[in-house]
Short mmCIF file of C-alpha atoms in Angstrom, two decimals:
data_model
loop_
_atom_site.label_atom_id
_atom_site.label_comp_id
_atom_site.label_asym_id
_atom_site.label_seq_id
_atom_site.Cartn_x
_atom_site.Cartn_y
_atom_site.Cartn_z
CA UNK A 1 16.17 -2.17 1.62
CA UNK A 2 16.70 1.31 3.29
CA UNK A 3 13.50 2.05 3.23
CA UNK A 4 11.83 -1.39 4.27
CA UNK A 5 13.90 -1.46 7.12
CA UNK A 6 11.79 1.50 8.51
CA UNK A 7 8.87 -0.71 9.11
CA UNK A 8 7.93 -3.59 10.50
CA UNK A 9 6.31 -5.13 7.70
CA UNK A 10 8.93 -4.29 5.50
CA UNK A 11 11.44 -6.16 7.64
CA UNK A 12 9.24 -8.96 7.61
CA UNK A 13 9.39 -9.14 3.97
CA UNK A 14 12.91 -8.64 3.14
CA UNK A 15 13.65 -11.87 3.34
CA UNK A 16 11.53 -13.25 0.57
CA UNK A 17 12.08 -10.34 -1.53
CA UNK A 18 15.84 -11.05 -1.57
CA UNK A 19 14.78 -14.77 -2.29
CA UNK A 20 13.15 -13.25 -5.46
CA UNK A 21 15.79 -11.40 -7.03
CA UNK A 22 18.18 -14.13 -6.14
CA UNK A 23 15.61 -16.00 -8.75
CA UNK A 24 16.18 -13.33 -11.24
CA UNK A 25 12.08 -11.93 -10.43
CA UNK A 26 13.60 -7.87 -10.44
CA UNK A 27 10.81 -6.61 -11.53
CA UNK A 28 9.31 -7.27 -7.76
CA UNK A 29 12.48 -4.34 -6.67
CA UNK A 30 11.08 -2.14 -10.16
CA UNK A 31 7.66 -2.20 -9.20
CA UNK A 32 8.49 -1.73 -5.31
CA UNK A 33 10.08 1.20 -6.25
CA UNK A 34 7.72 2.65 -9.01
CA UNK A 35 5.12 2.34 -5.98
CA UNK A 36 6.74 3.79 -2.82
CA UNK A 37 8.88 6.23 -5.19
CA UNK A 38 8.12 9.63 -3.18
CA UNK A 39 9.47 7.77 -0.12
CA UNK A 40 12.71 6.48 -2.26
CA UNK A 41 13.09 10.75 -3.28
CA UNK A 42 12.80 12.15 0.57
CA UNK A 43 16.27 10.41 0.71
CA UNK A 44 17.89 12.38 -1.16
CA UNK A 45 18.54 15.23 1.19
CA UNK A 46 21.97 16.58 -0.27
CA UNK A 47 19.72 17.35 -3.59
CA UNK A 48 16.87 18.86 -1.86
CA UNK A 49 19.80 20.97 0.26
CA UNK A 50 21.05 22.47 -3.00
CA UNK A 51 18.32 23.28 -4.44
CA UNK A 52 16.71 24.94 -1.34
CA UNK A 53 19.90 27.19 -0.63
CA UNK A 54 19.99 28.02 -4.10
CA UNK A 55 23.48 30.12 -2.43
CA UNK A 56 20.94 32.42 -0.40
CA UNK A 57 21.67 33.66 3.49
CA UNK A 58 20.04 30.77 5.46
CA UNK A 59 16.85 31.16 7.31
CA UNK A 60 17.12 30.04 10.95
CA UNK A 61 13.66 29.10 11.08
CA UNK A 62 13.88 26.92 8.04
CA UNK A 63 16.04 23.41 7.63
CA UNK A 64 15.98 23.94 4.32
CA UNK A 65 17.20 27.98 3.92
CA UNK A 66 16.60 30.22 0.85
CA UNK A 67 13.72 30.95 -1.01
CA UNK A 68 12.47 28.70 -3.14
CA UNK A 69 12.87 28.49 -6.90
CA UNK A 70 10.27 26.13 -9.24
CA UNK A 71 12.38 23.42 -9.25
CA UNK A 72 12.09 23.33 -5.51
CA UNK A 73 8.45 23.83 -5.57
CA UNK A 74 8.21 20.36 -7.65
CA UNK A 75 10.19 18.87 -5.26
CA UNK A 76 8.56 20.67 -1.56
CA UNK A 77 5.79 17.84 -1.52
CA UNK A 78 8.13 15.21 -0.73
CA UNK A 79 9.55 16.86 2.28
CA UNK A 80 8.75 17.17 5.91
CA UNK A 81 10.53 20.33 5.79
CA UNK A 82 10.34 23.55 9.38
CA UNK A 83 10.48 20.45 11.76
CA UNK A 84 13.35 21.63 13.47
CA UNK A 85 11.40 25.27 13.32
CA UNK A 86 8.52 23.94 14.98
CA UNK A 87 10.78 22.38 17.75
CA UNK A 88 12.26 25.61 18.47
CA UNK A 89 9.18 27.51 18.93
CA UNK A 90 7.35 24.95 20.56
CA UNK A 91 10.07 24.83 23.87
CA UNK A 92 11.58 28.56 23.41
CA UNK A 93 13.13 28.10 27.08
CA UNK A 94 15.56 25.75 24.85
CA UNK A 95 16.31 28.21 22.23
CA UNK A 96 19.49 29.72 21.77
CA UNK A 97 19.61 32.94 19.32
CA UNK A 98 19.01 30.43 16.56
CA UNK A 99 18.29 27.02 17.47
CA UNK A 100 18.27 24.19 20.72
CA UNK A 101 21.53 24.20 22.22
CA UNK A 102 22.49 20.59 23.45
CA UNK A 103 24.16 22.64 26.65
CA UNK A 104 21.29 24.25 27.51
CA UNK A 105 19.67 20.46 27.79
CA UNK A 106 22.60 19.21 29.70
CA UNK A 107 21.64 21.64 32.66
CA UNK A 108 18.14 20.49 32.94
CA UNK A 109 16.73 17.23 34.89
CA UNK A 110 13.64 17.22 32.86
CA UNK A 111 12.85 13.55 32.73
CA UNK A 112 13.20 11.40 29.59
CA UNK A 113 12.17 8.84 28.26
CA UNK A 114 14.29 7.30 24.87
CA UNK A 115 13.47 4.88 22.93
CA UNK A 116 14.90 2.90 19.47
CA UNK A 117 14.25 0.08 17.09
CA UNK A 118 16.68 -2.35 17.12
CA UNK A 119 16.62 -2.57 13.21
CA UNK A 120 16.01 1.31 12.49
CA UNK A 121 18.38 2.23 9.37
CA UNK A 122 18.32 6.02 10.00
CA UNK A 123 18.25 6.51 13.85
CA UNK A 124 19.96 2.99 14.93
CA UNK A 125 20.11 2.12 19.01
CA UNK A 126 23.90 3.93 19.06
CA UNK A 127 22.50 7.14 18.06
CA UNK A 128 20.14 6.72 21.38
CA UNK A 129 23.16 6.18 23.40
CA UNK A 130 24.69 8.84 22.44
CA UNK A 131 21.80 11.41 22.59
CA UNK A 132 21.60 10.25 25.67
CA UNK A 133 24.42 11.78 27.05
CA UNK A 134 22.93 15.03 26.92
CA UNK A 135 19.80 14.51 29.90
CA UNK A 136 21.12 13.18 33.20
CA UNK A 137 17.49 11.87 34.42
CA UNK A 138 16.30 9.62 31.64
CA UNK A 139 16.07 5.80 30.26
CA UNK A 140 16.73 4.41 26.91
CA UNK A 141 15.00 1.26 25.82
CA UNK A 142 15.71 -0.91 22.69
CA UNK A 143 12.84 -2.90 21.42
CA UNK A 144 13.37 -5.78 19.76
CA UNK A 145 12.65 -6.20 16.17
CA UNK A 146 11.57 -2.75 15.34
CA UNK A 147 12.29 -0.24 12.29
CA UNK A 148 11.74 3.31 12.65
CA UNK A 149 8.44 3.60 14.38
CA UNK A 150 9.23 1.11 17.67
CA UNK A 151 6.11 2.99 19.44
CA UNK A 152 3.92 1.81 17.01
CA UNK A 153 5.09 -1.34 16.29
CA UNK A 154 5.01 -2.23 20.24
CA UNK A 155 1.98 -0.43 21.19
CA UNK A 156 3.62 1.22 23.28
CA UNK A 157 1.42 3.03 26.35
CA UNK A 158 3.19 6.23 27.84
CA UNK A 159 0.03 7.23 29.48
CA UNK A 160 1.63 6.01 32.98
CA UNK A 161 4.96 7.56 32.03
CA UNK A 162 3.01 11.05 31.92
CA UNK A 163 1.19 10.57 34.79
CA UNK A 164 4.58 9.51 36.79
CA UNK A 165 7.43 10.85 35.13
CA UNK A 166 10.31 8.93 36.74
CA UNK A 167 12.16 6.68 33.60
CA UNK A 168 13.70 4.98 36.15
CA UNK A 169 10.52 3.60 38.12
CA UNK A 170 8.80 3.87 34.69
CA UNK A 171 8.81 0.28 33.40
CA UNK A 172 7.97 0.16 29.94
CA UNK A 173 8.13 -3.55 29.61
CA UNK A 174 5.06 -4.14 31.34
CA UNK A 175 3.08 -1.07 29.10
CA UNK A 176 3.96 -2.90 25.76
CA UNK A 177 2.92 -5.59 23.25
CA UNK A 178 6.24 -6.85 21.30
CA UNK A 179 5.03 -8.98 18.90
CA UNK A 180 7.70 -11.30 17.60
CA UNK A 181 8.96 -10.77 13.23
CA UNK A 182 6.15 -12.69 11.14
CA UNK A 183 8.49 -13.47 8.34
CA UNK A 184 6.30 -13.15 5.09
CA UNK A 185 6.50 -16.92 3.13
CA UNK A 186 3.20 -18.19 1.64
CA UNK A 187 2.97 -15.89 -1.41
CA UNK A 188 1.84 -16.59 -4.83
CA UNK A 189 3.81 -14.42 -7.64
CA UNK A 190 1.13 -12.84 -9.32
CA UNK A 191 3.45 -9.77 -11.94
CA UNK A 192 0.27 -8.54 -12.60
CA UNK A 193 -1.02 -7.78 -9.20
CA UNK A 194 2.41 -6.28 -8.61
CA UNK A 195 2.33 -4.21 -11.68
CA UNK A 196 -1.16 -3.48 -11.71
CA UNK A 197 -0.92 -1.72 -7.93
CA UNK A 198 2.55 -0.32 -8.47
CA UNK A 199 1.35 1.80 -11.23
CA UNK A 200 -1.85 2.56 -9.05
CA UNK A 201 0.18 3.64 -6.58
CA UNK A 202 2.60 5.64 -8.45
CA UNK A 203 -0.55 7.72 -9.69
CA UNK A 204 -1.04 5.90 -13.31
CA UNK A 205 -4.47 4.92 -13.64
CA UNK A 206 -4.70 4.34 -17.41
CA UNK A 207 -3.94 0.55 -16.82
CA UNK A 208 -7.15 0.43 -15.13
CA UNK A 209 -9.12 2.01 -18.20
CA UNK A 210 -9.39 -1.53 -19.90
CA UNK A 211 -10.41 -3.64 -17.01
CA UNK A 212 -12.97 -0.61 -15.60
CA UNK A 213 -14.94 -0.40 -18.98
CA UNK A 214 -15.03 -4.42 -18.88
CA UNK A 215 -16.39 -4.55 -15.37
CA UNK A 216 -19.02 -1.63 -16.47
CA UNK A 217 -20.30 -4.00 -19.17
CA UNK A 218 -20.45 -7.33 -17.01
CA UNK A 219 -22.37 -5.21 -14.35
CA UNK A 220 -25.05 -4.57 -16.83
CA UNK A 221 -25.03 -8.06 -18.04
CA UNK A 222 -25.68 -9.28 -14.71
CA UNK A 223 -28.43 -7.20 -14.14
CA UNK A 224 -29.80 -7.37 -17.67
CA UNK A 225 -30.92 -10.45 -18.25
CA UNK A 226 -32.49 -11.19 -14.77
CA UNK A 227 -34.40 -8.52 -15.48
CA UNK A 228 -35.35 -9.17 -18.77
CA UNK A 229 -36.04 -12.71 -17.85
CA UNK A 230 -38.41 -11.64 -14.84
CA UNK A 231 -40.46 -8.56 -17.09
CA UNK A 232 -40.77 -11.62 -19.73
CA UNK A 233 -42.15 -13.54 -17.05
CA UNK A 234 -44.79 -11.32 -15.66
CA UNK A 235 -46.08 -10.12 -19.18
CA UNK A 236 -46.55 -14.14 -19.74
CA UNK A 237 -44.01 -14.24 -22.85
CA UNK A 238 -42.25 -17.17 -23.34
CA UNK A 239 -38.77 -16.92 -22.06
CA UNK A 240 -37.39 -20.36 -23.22
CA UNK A 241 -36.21 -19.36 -26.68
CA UNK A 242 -32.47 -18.92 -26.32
CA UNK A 243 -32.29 -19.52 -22.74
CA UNK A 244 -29.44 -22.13 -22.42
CA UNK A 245 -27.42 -18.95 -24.99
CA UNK A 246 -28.98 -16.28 -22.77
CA UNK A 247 -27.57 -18.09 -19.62
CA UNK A 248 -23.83 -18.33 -20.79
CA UNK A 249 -23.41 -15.09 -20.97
CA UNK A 250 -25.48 -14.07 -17.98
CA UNK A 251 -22.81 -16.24 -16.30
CA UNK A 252 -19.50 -14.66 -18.33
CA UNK A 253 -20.47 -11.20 -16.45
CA UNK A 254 -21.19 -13.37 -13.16
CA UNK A 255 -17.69 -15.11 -13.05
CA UNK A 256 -15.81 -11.94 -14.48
CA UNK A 257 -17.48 -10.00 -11.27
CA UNK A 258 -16.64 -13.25 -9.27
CA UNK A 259 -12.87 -12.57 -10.27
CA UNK A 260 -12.94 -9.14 -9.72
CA UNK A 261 -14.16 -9.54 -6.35
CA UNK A 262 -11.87 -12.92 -5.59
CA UNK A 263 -8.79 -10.60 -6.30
CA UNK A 264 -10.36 -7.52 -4.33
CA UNK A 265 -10.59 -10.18 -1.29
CA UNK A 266 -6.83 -10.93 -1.97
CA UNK A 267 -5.63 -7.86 -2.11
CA UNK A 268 -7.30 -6.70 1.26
CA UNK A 269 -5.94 -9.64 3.17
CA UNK A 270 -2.54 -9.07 1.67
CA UNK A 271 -3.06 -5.37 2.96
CA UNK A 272 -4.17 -7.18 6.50
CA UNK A 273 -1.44 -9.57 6.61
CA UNK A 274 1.69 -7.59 5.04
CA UNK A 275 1.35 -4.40 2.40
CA UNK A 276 4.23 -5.07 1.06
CA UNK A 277 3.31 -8.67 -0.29
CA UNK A 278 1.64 -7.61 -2.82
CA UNK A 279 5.00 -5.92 -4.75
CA UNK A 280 5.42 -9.82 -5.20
CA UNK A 281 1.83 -11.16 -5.63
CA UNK A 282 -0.86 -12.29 -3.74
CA UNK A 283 -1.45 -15.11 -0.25
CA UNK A 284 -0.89 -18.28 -1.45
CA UNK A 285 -4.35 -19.56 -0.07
CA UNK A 286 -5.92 -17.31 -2.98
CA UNK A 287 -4.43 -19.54 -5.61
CA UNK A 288 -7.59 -20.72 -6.47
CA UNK A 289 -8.81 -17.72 -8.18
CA UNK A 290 -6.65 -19.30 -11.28
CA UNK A 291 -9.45 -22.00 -11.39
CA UNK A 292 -12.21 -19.62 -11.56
CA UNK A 293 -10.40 -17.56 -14.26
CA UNK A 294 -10.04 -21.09 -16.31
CA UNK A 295 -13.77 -21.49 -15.72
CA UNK A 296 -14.79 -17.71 -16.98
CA UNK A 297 -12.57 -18.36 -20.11
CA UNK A 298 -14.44 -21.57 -20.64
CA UNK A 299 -17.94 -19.91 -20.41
CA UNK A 300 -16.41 -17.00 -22.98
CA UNK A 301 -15.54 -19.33 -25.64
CA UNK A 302 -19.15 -20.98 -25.42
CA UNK A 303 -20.57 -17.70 -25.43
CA UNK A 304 -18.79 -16.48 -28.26
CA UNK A 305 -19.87 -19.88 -30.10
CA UNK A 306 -23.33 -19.28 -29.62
CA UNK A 307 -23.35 -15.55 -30.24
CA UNK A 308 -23.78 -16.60 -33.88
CA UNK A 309 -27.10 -18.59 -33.11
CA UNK A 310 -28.38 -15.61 -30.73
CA UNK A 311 -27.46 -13.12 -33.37
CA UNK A 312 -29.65 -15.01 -35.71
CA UNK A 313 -32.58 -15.46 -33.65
CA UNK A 314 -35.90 -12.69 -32.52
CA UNK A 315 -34.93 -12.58 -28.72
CA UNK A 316 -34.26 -8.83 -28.84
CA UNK A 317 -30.85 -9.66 -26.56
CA UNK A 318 -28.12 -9.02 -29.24
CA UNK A 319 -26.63 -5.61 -28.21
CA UNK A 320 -26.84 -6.92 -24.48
CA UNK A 321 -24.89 -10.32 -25.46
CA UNK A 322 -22.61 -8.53 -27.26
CA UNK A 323 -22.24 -6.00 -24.84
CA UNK A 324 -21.56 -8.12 -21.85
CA UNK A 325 -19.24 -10.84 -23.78
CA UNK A 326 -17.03 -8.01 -24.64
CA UNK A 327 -17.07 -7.18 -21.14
CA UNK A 328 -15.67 -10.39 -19.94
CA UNK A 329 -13.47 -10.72 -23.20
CA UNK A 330 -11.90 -7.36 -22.56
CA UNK A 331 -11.62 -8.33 -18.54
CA UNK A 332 -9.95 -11.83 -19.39
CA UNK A 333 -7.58 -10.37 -22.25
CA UNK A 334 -6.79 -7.22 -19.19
CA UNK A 335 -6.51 -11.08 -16.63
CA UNK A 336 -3.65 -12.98 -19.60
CA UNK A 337 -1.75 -9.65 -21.14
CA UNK A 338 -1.01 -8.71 -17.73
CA UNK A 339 0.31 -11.60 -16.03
CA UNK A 340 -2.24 -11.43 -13.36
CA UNK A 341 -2.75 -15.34 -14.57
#
């Protein structure tokens, strides 16, 4: 919840997600986590503080002192370590012998311009309030409905504020676009959507090993036989024998393509509409890729009937029948085992 309350979108979804659990659907919170888990570990500063000091004389140019040791080399890719560093050197006229000094602020009148998310979990509106006692010309502004990043999620314009400096004349109001919270409701559970991506996007691609050799063998399937049926055709051989066979499972690698690129659809709107959906499932409007699933599965039990008969017969298509009904199997077993259904 920490974390989803940096973001818009991941306020917007909060409310369904704790809707979930309530249902007893935790693996929505495992898989959330599995998938966003190197933002879940730059939390956990204290650690990272320990293992950075290692008990060393701290580095004033560092925020996280000492050299570093391998355990803290695993961990330095999850940090957004030297910002304080860069601050320093970047305005040296508000350096002390070490770091910014909040009196040396206090003296200027440098204008400033603050601003907060009403719903940010780490820097909440209060915090502005009270940084703001440091500046004596400046403006603090609260925008409604925000996380972490309320100049994103406002579209926020401070070209004007550049131009004229004054954050008293400066009206931000009118250089803004606060769009109101879209609470996320029309979702579909689809587990293995959510597993599926959360394992994607925790770096383990071997789930994807089944489903990727399946969609190779469809793909020649569907370019197979049209082919075969169109060289047939121009060399004047008879290309009835088998056909009605032939077709079946020209269509099993056309509808297991047709799924793959229903759910691809899916997935990009849910990445259009909220990212986060998709630790739950998919839009509910996509429901209809079930029926199409139903359909495939149809067409691969008539195939595999009729393999038998095509097996038997002189059309010199067994290996690519075979080849591109295991393609659809496999796909449609990948579909079922992983709740994707």
């Amino acid at each position: 919840l920490f974390i989803l309350l940096y973001d818009k979108k991941g306020i917007e979804i909060i409310p369904l997600l704790i809707r979930q659990m309530a249902e007893g659907n935790n693996w929505i919170a495992q898989n959330m986590a599995l998938s966003i888990g190197n933002t879940f570990g730059s939390g956990d500063y204290d650690i990272y503080f320990i293992i950075f000091n290692n008990d060393g004389e701290p580095d004033p140019f560092s925020i996280f002192p000492g050299p570093k040791d391998i355990l803290a080399d695993l961990f330095f890719g999850y940090l957004d370590s030297g910002s304080e560093a860069k601050l320093n050197l970047l305005w040296p006229e508000l350096r002390g012998p070490k770091q910014s000094s909040p009196e040396v602020w206090e003296i200027l009148d440098t204008p400033v311009l603050l601003i907060s998310g009403e719903l940010d979990p780490i820097t909440p509106p209060s915090h502005g309030h009270e940084f703001s006692k440091y500046f004596t010309n400046y403006a603090h502004y609260v925008i409604p409905g925000s996380g972490h990043y309320p100049h994103a999620d406002a579209q926020i314009n401070f070209t004007p504020f550049l131009d004229d400096p004054d954050p008293v004349r400066f009206d931000i109001h009118s250089h803004m676009e606060v769009k109101p919270l879209e609470f996320v409701t029309a979702v579909s559970l689809n587990r293995g959507i959510s597993t599926t991506l959360a394992h994607i996007g925790a770096g383990r691609y071997q789930r994807l090993i089944l489903p990727g050799i399946a969609i190779l063998l469809c793909l020649f399937g569907l370019i197979y036989f049209p082919l075969q049926f169109l060289v047939r055709k121009i060399r004047s051989k008879s290309h009835e024998g088998q056909f009605k066979q032939k077709l079946t499972v020209w269509l099993v690698s056309f509808f297991t393509l047709l799924v793959v690129v229903l759910y691809a659809l899916a997935i990009m709107d849910a990445l259009a509409t909220n990212p986060f959906m998709l630790a739950i499932g998919l839009p509910a409007k996509w429901i209809f890729i079930k029926a199409v699933i139903v359909v495939l599965a149809i067409l691969l039990v008539v195939g595999l009937v009729n393999m038998k008969s095509i097996w038997k017969s002189k059309a010199g298509v067994k290996i690519p029948s075979m080849l591109s009904l295991l393609g659809g199997l496999g796909f449609t077993l990948f579909v079922f085992l992983s709740g994707m259904f």
